[in-house]
């Protein structure tokens, strides 16, 4: 239904704008970003139900909200699995060792900026831009330490690079997966966006790099070492990403199935690590019995604290970020139910993707399924993917990194350099029109 002029639709837009204003002001008012959007989502869908019921339709609103809940559930479980892997790798010392390696190689902060951005760009087409951004942001945070300026700029670079890299791969981004699954573009047709994506990242990264100092990371104060099973966890993460890609590529299943199966493997390995720690704990108790009851108790209590527990890594997931996705997907889905997402041209899809998450925006485009040429579908895919980089809240990668680098990489930290991202966005569109003119 087109309810864009209905009083309920207008009120829903006002509620959404109010909630997003509070999200933008999170850094100033210290109100977690998930809280206003969750409340707004509830009110917006109440208005949707009332508007549809007034029109004599008592079923469509329920079907629409269930579809949006399914979309959130897939994203939620994907993110939860990725965050648990990253937290486990951090607990096993992977990032500290990587940080130590980068520092010991003598790389400057500017070189590390380009290394992390380059890895993010090359890794995201295969490993998904969301998981890639989380992984590389953790590295940047570990290397940057208390140098907040470097961490903020590196995170912006990583988000832009991950989104750009994900735009030319069918499984590099959830939006490209949606386009591929719908059959609007064939697998190999996405690769026409490689050069525009490279331009998008390089233009922005080149500008950001001039704002970096030529200094080096803070020196290590202690020796970094890997915990038992660290490389097994890395191997399981690679296997999990491969399964997520393969599930869709070969079995036509949602990628989240592969992610959750990999999380199950990690939980089984976690059981082994926990049993190993328990056996070692028992051995230490026996060896320490000669020290006396009191000393043995203290020694045992200290050892018991070091038992591996995968649920502690699961609990460390950025729950505010996960709940934010619930709110924003339901909010935007509600606005779509009123008909607002049917407004705008292809290039404006990118601007819309910056203001709200690019997943619901792409969903709206695919739901309308307009008659477009290959070049136009490529344009929509490009603008939705890289357009989400213009603001930190415009993509799943940006929102996830905000949670990972809380208080450092913020909405306003990204907004300060949004003009540089916009230049990369415009340049990528111009290059696409130039090199892919034949398919329009």
C-alpha positions as a printed NumPy array, in Angstrom:
array([[  0.   ,   0.   ,   0.   ],
       [  1.016,   3.594,  -0.615],
       [  0.383,   5.155,   2.794],
       [  3.055,   7.828,   2.546],
       [  0.483,  10.616,   3.038],
       [ -1.478,   8.803,   5.753],
       [ -1.24 ,  10.32 ,   9.228],
       [  0.201,   7.049,  10.574],
       [  2.939,   7.055,   7.935],
       [  3.896,  10.657,   8.651],
       [  3.967,   9.936,  12.402],
       [  6.13 ,   6.849,  11.772],
       [  8.669,   8.963,   9.873],
       [  8.734,  11.478,  12.743],
       [  9.327,   8.681,  15.27 ],
       [ 12.128,   7.253,  13.136],
       [ 13.829,  10.641,  12.75 ],
       [ 13.578,  11.205,  16.515],
       [ 15.089,   7.796,  17.286],
       [ 17.931,   8.267,  14.803],
       [ 18.671,  11.681,  16.231],
       [ 19.236,  10.008,  19.606],
       [ 21.48 ,   7.412,  17.91 ],
       [ 23.576,  10.187,  16.374],
       [ 23.84 ,  11.919,  19.768],
       [ 24.948,   8.712,  21.563],
       [ 28.431,  10.089,  22.145],
       [ 27.036,  13.209,  23.84 ],
       [ 24.058,  11.924,  25.818],
       [ 25.558,   8.479,  26.64 ],
       [ 22.372,   6.643,  25.654],
       [ 23.147,   3.311,  23.994],
       [ 22.12 ,   3.396,  20.324],
       [ 19.946,   0.275,  20.53 ],
       [ 17.472,   1.702,  23.052],
       [ 15.745,   4.409,  20.975],
       [ 15.5  ,   2.305,  17.786],
       [ 14.014,  -0.703,  19.603],
       [ 11.281,   1.492,  21.087],
       [ 10.749,   3.245,  17.756],
       [ 10.4  ,  -0.116,  15.98 ],
       [  7.596,  -1.132,  18.313],
       [  5.652,   2.097,  17.805],
       [  6.161,   2.109,  14.027],
       [  4.759,  -1.399,  13.64 ],
       [  1.79 ,  -0.517,  15.838],
       [  1.095,   2.312,  13.395],
       [  1.55 ,  -0.05 ,  10.426],
       [ -0.971,  -2.483,  11.892],
       [ -3.476,   0.298,  12.601],
       [ -3.136,   1.751,   9.087],
       [ -3.552,  -1.613,   7.38 ],
       [ -6.495,  -2.57 ,   9.588],
       [ -8.165,   0.743,   8.773],
       [ -7.833,  -0.22 ,   5.103],
       [ -9.507,  -3.569,   5.801],
       [ -6.292,  -5.677,   5.669],
       [ -5.652,  -7.649,   8.853],
       [ -2.989, -10.051,   7.541],
       [ -0.355,  -8.206,   5.474],
       [  1.213,  -6.3  ,   8.394],
       [  1.852,  -9.559,  10.241],
       [  3.432, -11.134,   7.154],
       [  5.669,  -8.104,   6.631],
       [  6.92 ,  -7.981,  10.213],
       [  7.641, -11.717,  10.184],
       [  9.714, -11.253,   7.027],
       [ 11.714,  -8.494,   8.713],
       [ 12.204, -10.654,  11.812],
       [ 13.582, -13.454,   9.635],
       [ 15.985, -10.998,   8.01 ],
       [ 17.16 ,  -9.861,  11.447],
       [ 17.488, -13.426,  12.736],
       [ 19.889, -14.324,   9.914],
       [ 21.991, -11.22 ,  10.507],
       [ 21.9  , -11.675,  14.292],
       [ 23.117, -15.276,  14.218],
       [ 25.761, -14.474,  11.59 ],
       [ 27.09 , -11.626,  13.721],
       [ 26.918, -13.605,  16.943],
       [ 29.002, -16.414,  15.452],
       [ 31.552, -13.975,  13.971],
       [ 31.866, -12.015,  17.228],
       [ 32.325, -15.194,  19.264],
       [ 35.151, -16.331,  16.982],
       [ 36.817, -12.929,  17.199],
       [ 36.509, -12.831,  20.992],
       [ 37.95 , -16.353,  21.204],
       [ 40.894, -15.438,  18.962],
       [ 41.505, -12.393,  21.134],
       [ 41.376, -14.541,  24.296],
       [ 43.837, -17.021,  22.757],
       [ 46.285, -14.162,  22.067],
       [ 46.042, -14.02 ,  18.257],
       [ 45.698, -10.253,  18.04 ],
       [ 48.403,  -9.519,  20.581],
       [ 50.826, -11.686,  18.621],
       [ 49.789, -10.026,  15.358],
       [ 50.25 ,  -6.626,  16.97 ],
       [ 53.684,  -7.677,  18.219],
       [ 54.629,  -8.836,  14.722],
       [ 53.536,  -5.557,  13.127],
       [ 55.466,  -3.551,  15.717],
       [ 58.59 ,  -5.73 ,  15.505],
       [ 58.649,  -5.349,  11.722],
       [ 59.154,  -1.638,  12.274],
       [ 56.038,  -0.569,  10.351],
       [ 54.915,   3.006,  10.894],
       [ 51.312,   3.853,  11.747],
       [ 50.757,   4.996,   8.153],
       [ 52.043,   1.684,   6.816],
       [ 49.835,  -0.267,   9.232],
       [ 46.906,   1.89 ,   8.102],
       [ 47.475,   0.749,   4.499],
       [ 48.178,  -2.872,   5.481],
       [ 44.959,  -3.28 ,   7.487],
       [ 42.92 ,  -1.485,   4.817],
       [ 44.447,  -3.555,   2.025],
       [ 43.795,  -6.82 ,   3.846],
       [ 40.203,  -5.725,   4.533],
       [ 39.641,  -4.95 ,   0.84 ],
       [ 41.136,  -8.243,  -0.377],
       [ 39.603, -10.404,   2.339],
       [ 36.013,  -9.111,   2.28 ],
       [ 35.07 , -10.533,  -1.161],
       [ 35.74 , -14.003,   0.247],
       [ 35.171, -13.722,   3.979],
       [ 32.217, -11.252,   3.968],
       [ 32.71 ,  -7.563,   4.722],
       [ 31.104,  -7.807,   8.162],
       [ 33.42 , -10.497,   9.55 ],
       [ 36.405,  -8.883,   7.81 ],
       [ 35.714,  -5.448,   9.304],
       [ 35.381,  -6.89 ,  12.81 ],
       [ 38.616,  -8.841,  12.431],
       [ 40.757,  -6.018,  11.046],
       [ 39.284,  -3.418,  13.416],
       [ 40.392,  -5.56 ,  16.339],
       [ 43.916,  -5.574,  14.886],
       [ 43.86 ,  -1.777,  14.438],
       [ 42.616,  -1.276,  17.997],
       [ 45.338,  -3.58 ,  19.357],
       [ 48.068,  -1.792,  17.403],
       [ 46.798,   1.741,  18.016],
       [ 46.403,   1.373,  21.76 ],
       [ 45.823,   4.81 ,  23.287],
       [ 46.396,   6.616,  19.968],
       [ 42.708,   7.339,  19.419],
       [ 43.255,   9.387,  16.27 ],
       [ 44.973,   6.475,  14.534],
       [ 42.326,   3.986,  15.704],
       [ 39.472,   6.19 ,  14.449],
       [ 41.068,   6.793,  11.029],
       [ 42.082,   3.14 ,  10.679],
       [ 38.523,   2.02 ,  11.505],
       [ 37.044,   4.393,   8.907],
       [ 39.532,   3.044,   6.365],
       [ 38.685,  -0.569,   7.262],
       [ 34.919,   0.011,   6.993],
       [ 35.306,   1.724,   3.596],
       [ 37.71 ,  -0.968,   2.354],
       [ 35.542,  -3.861,   3.568],
       [ 32.379,  -2.405,   2.028],
       [ 34.164,  -1.637,  -1.257],
       [ 35.698,  -5.107,  -1.404],
       [ 32.353,  -6.711,  -0.653],
       [ 30.572,  -4.798,  -3.429],
       [ 32.121,  -6.768,  -6.317],
       [ 31.592, -10.253,  -4.897],
       [ 28.299, -12.191,  -4.736],
       [ 29.14 , -13.287,  -1.195],
       [ 31.109, -10.228,  -0.087],
       [ 28.092,  -8.438,   1.338],
       [ 24.559,  -9.35 ,   2.362],
       [ 23.183,  -6.96 ,  -0.281],
       [ 25.174,  -8.623,  -3.083],
       [ 23.982, -12.007,  -1.827],
       [ 20.403, -10.741,  -2.101],
       [ 20.934,  -9.515,  -5.68 ],
       [ 22.646, -12.754,  -6.711],
       [ 20.055, -14.95 ,  -5.024],
       [ 17.267, -13.021,  -6.757],
       [ 18.928, -13.786, -10.105],
       [ 19.249, -10.156, -11.23 ],
       [ 22.994, -10.589, -11.832],
       [ 25.021, -13.695, -12.637],
       [ 28.069, -14.672, -10.574],
       [ 30.703, -13.363, -12.987],
       [ 28.831, -10.131, -13.754],
       [ 29.645,  -8.739, -10.305],
       [ 33.342,  -8.58 , -11.205],
       [ 32.638,  -5.616, -13.496],
       [ 32.618,  -3.607, -10.248],
       [ 36.221,  -4.449,  -9.294],
       [ 37.763,  -1.245, -10.662],
       [ 35.025,   1.105,  -9.34 ],
       [ 35.385,  -0.561,  -5.926],
       [ 39.164,  -0.123,  -5.943],
       [ 38.724,   3.545,  -6.845],
       [ 36.172,   3.992,  -4.061],
       [ 38.598,   2.726,  -1.419],
       [ 41.81 ,   4.297,  -2.761],
       [ 40.362,   7.805,  -3.107],
       [ 39.119,   7.835,   0.48 ],
       [ 42.148,   6.032,   1.941],
       [ 44.585,   8.403,   0.211],
       [ 42.853,  11.419,   1.756],
       [ 42.707,   9.832,   5.223],
       [ 46.374,   8.819,   5.12 ],
       [ 47.474,  12.474,   4.997],
       [ 45.874,  13.004,   8.416],
       [ 48.059,  10.316,  10.008],
       [ 51.289,  11.031,  11.802],
       [ 54.483,   9.369,  10.664],
       [ 55.029,   7.877,  14.121],
       [ 55.189,   4.259,  15.15 ],
       [ 52.965,   2.18 ,  17.443],
       [ 53.492,   2.193,  21.191],
       [ 56.233,  -0.269,  22.2  ],
       [ 55.236,  -3.587,  23.739],
       [ 55.356,  -3.688,  27.527],
       [ 55.117,  -7.441,  27.797],
       [ 55.8  , -10.477,  25.654],
       [ 52.893, -11.633,  23.523],
       [ 52.324, -15.367,  23.329],
       [ 49.664, -17.662,  21.976],
       [ 47.453, -19.744,  24.217],
       [ 46.985, -23.451,  23.566],
       [ 44.747, -24.089,  20.541],
       [ 45.041, -20.579,  19.076],
       [ 45.825, -21.745,  15.55 ],
       [ 43.06 , -24.34 ,  15.705],
       [ 40.605, -21.522,  16.412],
       [ 41.968, -19.594,  13.394],
       [ 41.611, -22.704,  11.224],
       [ 38.052, -23.203,  12.461],
       [ 37.247, -19.575,  11.628],
       [ 38.578, -20.   ,   8.073],
       [ 36.601, -23.241,   7.781],
       [ 33.492, -21.475,   9.057],
       [ 33.789, -18.635,   6.523],
       [ 34.351, -21.227,   3.778],
       [ 31.247, -23.112,   4.858],
       [ 29.194, -19.911,   4.93 ],
       [ 30.282, -19.12 ,   1.364],
       [ 29.837, -22.69 ,   0.131],
       [ 26.401, -23.07 ,   1.703],
       [ 25.077, -20.357,  -0.569],
       [ 27.323, -20.936,  -3.573],
       [ 26.733, -24.653,  -3.988],
       [ 23.757, -25.622,  -1.798],
       [ 21.712, -22.397,  -2.173],
       [ 21.309, -22.156,   1.594],
       [ 21.57 , -19.003,   3.764],
       [ 25.228, -18.307,   4.728],
       [ 24.222, -18.189,   8.393],
       [ 23.835, -21.99 ,   8.359],
       [ 27.556, -22.33 ,   7.674],
       [ 28.399, -19.753,  10.36 ],
       [ 26.337, -21.505,  13.017],
       [ 27.765, -24.914,  12.075],
       [ 31.238, -23.441,  12.49 ],
       [ 30.212, -22.027,  15.861],
       [ 29.189, -25.557,  16.815],
       [ 32.677, -26.806,  15.877],
       [ 34.172, -24.053,  18.029],
       [ 31.975, -25.081,  20.966],
       [ 33.139, -28.693,  20.599],
       [ 36.758, -27.56 ,  20.547],
       [ 35.969, -25.375,  23.548],
       [ 34.835, -28.513,  25.374],
       [ 38.258, -30.055,  24.709],
       [ 40.028, -26.907,  25.982],
       [ 37.902, -26.862,  29.128],
       [ 38.54 , -30.56 ,  29.867],
       [ 42.25 , -29.991,  29.284],
       [ 42.284, -27.113,  31.761],
       [ 40.413, -29.216,  34.306],
       [ 42.926, -32.065,  34.028],
       [ 45.848, -29.668,  34.415],
       [ 44.079, -28.095,  37.401],
       [ 43.722, -31.505,  39.068],
       [ 47.381, -32.279,  38.431],
       [ 48.454, -28.991,  40.002],
       [ 46.337, -29.727,  43.06 ],
       [ 48.087, -33.056,  43.52 ],
       [ 51.511, -31.493,  42.966],
       [ 50.704, -28.654,  45.339],
       [ 49.321, -30.794,  48.165],
       [ 52.717, -30.733,  49.861],
       [ 52.403, -26.952,  50.218],
       [ 49.679, -27.276,  52.844],
       [ 45.884, -26.995,  52.774],
       [ 45.68 , -23.162,  52.724],
       [ 48.308, -22.727,  50.029],
       [ 46.765, -25.524,  47.98 ],
       [ 43.34 , -23.869,  48.207],
       [ 44.697, -20.502,  47.049],
       [ 46.655, -22.127,  44.25 ],
       [ 43.63 , -24.162,  43.148],
       [ 41.252, -21.187,  43.222],
       [ 43.637, -19.15 ,  41.07 ],
       [ 44.   , -21.987,  38.562],
       [ 40.268, -22.544,  38.36 ],
       [ 39.764, -18.964,  37.169],
       [ 41.756, -19.823,  34.049],
       [ 39.397, -22.58 ,  32.865],
       [ 38.419, -22.013,  29.238],
       [ 34.725, -21.135,  28.894],
       [ 33.325, -20.428,  25.433],
       [ 30.204, -18.887,  26.929],
       [ 32.294, -16.101,  28.402],
       [ 33.396, -15.265,  24.834],
       [ 29.782, -15.528,  23.689],
       [ 28.734, -13.077,  26.403],
       [ 31.398, -10.595,  25.254],
       [ 29.563, -10.127,  21.946],
       [ 28.562,  -6.512,  21.369],
       [ 24.92 ,  -6.912,  22.371],
       [ 24.102,  -3.244,  21.967],
       [ 25.149,  -3.512,  18.317],
       [ 23.097,  -6.674,  17.806],
       [ 20.011,  -5.078,  19.339],
       [ 20.589,  -1.941,  17.245],
       [ 20.296,  -4.068,  14.116],
       [ 16.967,  -5.409,  15.38 ],
       [ 15.673,  -1.892,  15.866],
       [ 16.905,  -0.42 ,  12.596],
       [ 15.787,  -3.34 ,  10.414],
       [ 12.323,  -3.308,  11.986],
       [ 12.102,   0.503,  11.77 ],
       [ 13.073,   0.622,   8.112],
       [ 10.879,  -2.379,   7.345],
       [  7.974,  -0.506,   8.926],
       [  8.64 ,   2.561,   6.786],
       [  8.766,   0.254,   3.789],
       [  5.322,  -1.065,   4.723],
       [  4.036,   2.506,   4.428],
       [  5.628,   2.793,   0.968],
       [  8.455,   5.219,   1.715],
       [ 11.26 ,   3.003,   0.405],
       [  9.78 ,   3.028,  -3.089],
       [ 10.91 ,   6.643,  -3.512],
       [ 14.25 ,   7.576,  -5.121],
       [ 16.591,   6.836,  -8.018],
       [ 19.396,   4.284,  -8.284],
       [ 22.172,   6.66 ,  -7.26 ],
       [ 20.083,   7.872,  -4.312],
       [ 20.02 ,   4.251,  -3.108],
       [ 23.569,   4.908,  -1.92 ],
       [ 22.525,   8.01 ,   0.002],
       [ 19.648,   6.073,   1.568],
       [ 22.121,   3.313,   2.466],
       [ 24.217,   5.842,   4.347],
       [ 21.271,   7.121,   6.363],
       [ 19.873,   3.701,   7.204],
       [ 21.277,   0.204,   6.948],
       [ 21.85 ,  -0.87 ,   3.34 ],
       [ 20.178,  -4.275,   3.806],
       [ 16.574,  -3.004,   4.116],
       [ 17.22 ,  -0.507,   1.307],
       [ 18.328,  -3.276,  -1.046],
       [ 15.4  ,  -5.397,   0.103],
       [ 13.056,  -2.563,  -0.901],
       [ 14.655,  -2.303,  -4.37 ],
       [ 14.415,  -6.069,  -4.936],
       [ 10.824,  -6.112,  -3.716],
       [  9.917,  -3.508,  -6.37 ],
       [ 12.058,  -5.427,  -8.919],
       [ 12.046,  -2.668, -11.574],
       [ 12.984,  -3.393, -15.186],
       [ 16.669,  -2.426, -15.385],
       [ 19.674,  -3.239, -17.541],
       [ 22.737,  -5.098, -16.285],
       [ 24.592,  -1.807, -15.878],
       [ 21.779,  -0.344, -13.789],
       [ 21.647,  -3.375, -11.496],
       [ 25.409,  -3.135, -11.111],
       [ 24.957,   0.546, -10.251],
       [ 22.375,  -0.283,  -7.566],
       [ 24.664,  -2.96 ,  -6.15 ],
       [ 27.66 ,  -0.61 ,  -6.116],
       [ 25.826,   2.347,  -4.573],
       [ 24.136,   0.239,  -1.888],
       [ 27.46 ,  -1.374,  -0.968],
       [ 29.82 ,   1.606,  -0.944],
       [ 27.137,   4.171,  -0.127],
       [ 26.755,   2.591,   3.295],
       [ 30.28 ,   3.8  ,   4.094],
       [ 29.308,   7.474,   4.022],
       [ 28.064,   7.258,   7.621],
       [ 29.077,   4.833,  10.359],
       [ 25.467,   3.685,  10.754],
       [ 25.008,   2.97 ,   7.045],
       [ 26.35 ,  -0.581,   6.956],
       [ 26.536,  -3.643,   9.152],
       [ 30.33 ,  -3.364,   9.068],
       [ 30.273,   0.229,  10.323],
       [ 27.826,  -0.444,  13.147],
       [ 29.739,  -3.553,  14.231],
       [ 33.061,  -1.661,  14.305],
       [ 31.418,   1.113,  16.344],
       [ 30.686,  -1.53 ,  18.941],
       [ 34.195,  -2.984,  18.704],
       [ 35.93 ,   0.418,  19.121],
       [ 33.352,   1.945,  21.46 ],
       [ 34.025,   5.56 ,  22.341],
       [ 36.81 ,   5.935,  19.736],
       [ 35.258,   5.111,  16.385],
       [ 31.955,   6.945,  16.773],
       [ 29.291,   8.472,  14.56 ],
       [ 30.891,  11.921,  14.786],
       [ 34.433,  10.575,  14.322],
       [ 33.258,   9.082,  11.017],
       [ 31.096,  12.102,  10.112],
       [ 34.17 ,  14.348,  10.334],
       [ 35.625,  12.51 ,   7.326],
       [ 32.36 ,  11.769,   5.508],
       [ 33.328,  14.255,   2.795],
       [ 36.322,  12.075,   1.896],
       [ 34.076,   9.007,   1.682],
       [ 31.623,  10.943,  -0.506],
       [ 34.455,  11.814,  -2.91 ],
       [ 35.306,   8.117,  -3.187],
       [ 31.596,   7.336,  -3.705],
       [ 31.241,   9.846,  -6.54 ],
       [ 34.512,   8.706,  -8.135],
       [ 33.431,   5.053,  -8.111],
       [ 30.123,   5.897,  -9.835],
       [ 31.931,   7.956, -12.484],
       [ 34.37 ,   5.107, -13.164],
       [ 31.486,   2.612, -13.376],
       [ 29.698,   4.725, -16.005],
       [ 32.988,   5.019, -17.896],
       [ 34.276,   1.443, -17.987],
       [ 30.901,  -0.354, -17.971],
       [ 29.126,   1.893, -20.476],
       [ 28.517,  -1.053, -22.813],
       [ 26.154,  -2.838, -20.378],
       [ 23.824,   0.123, -19.763]])
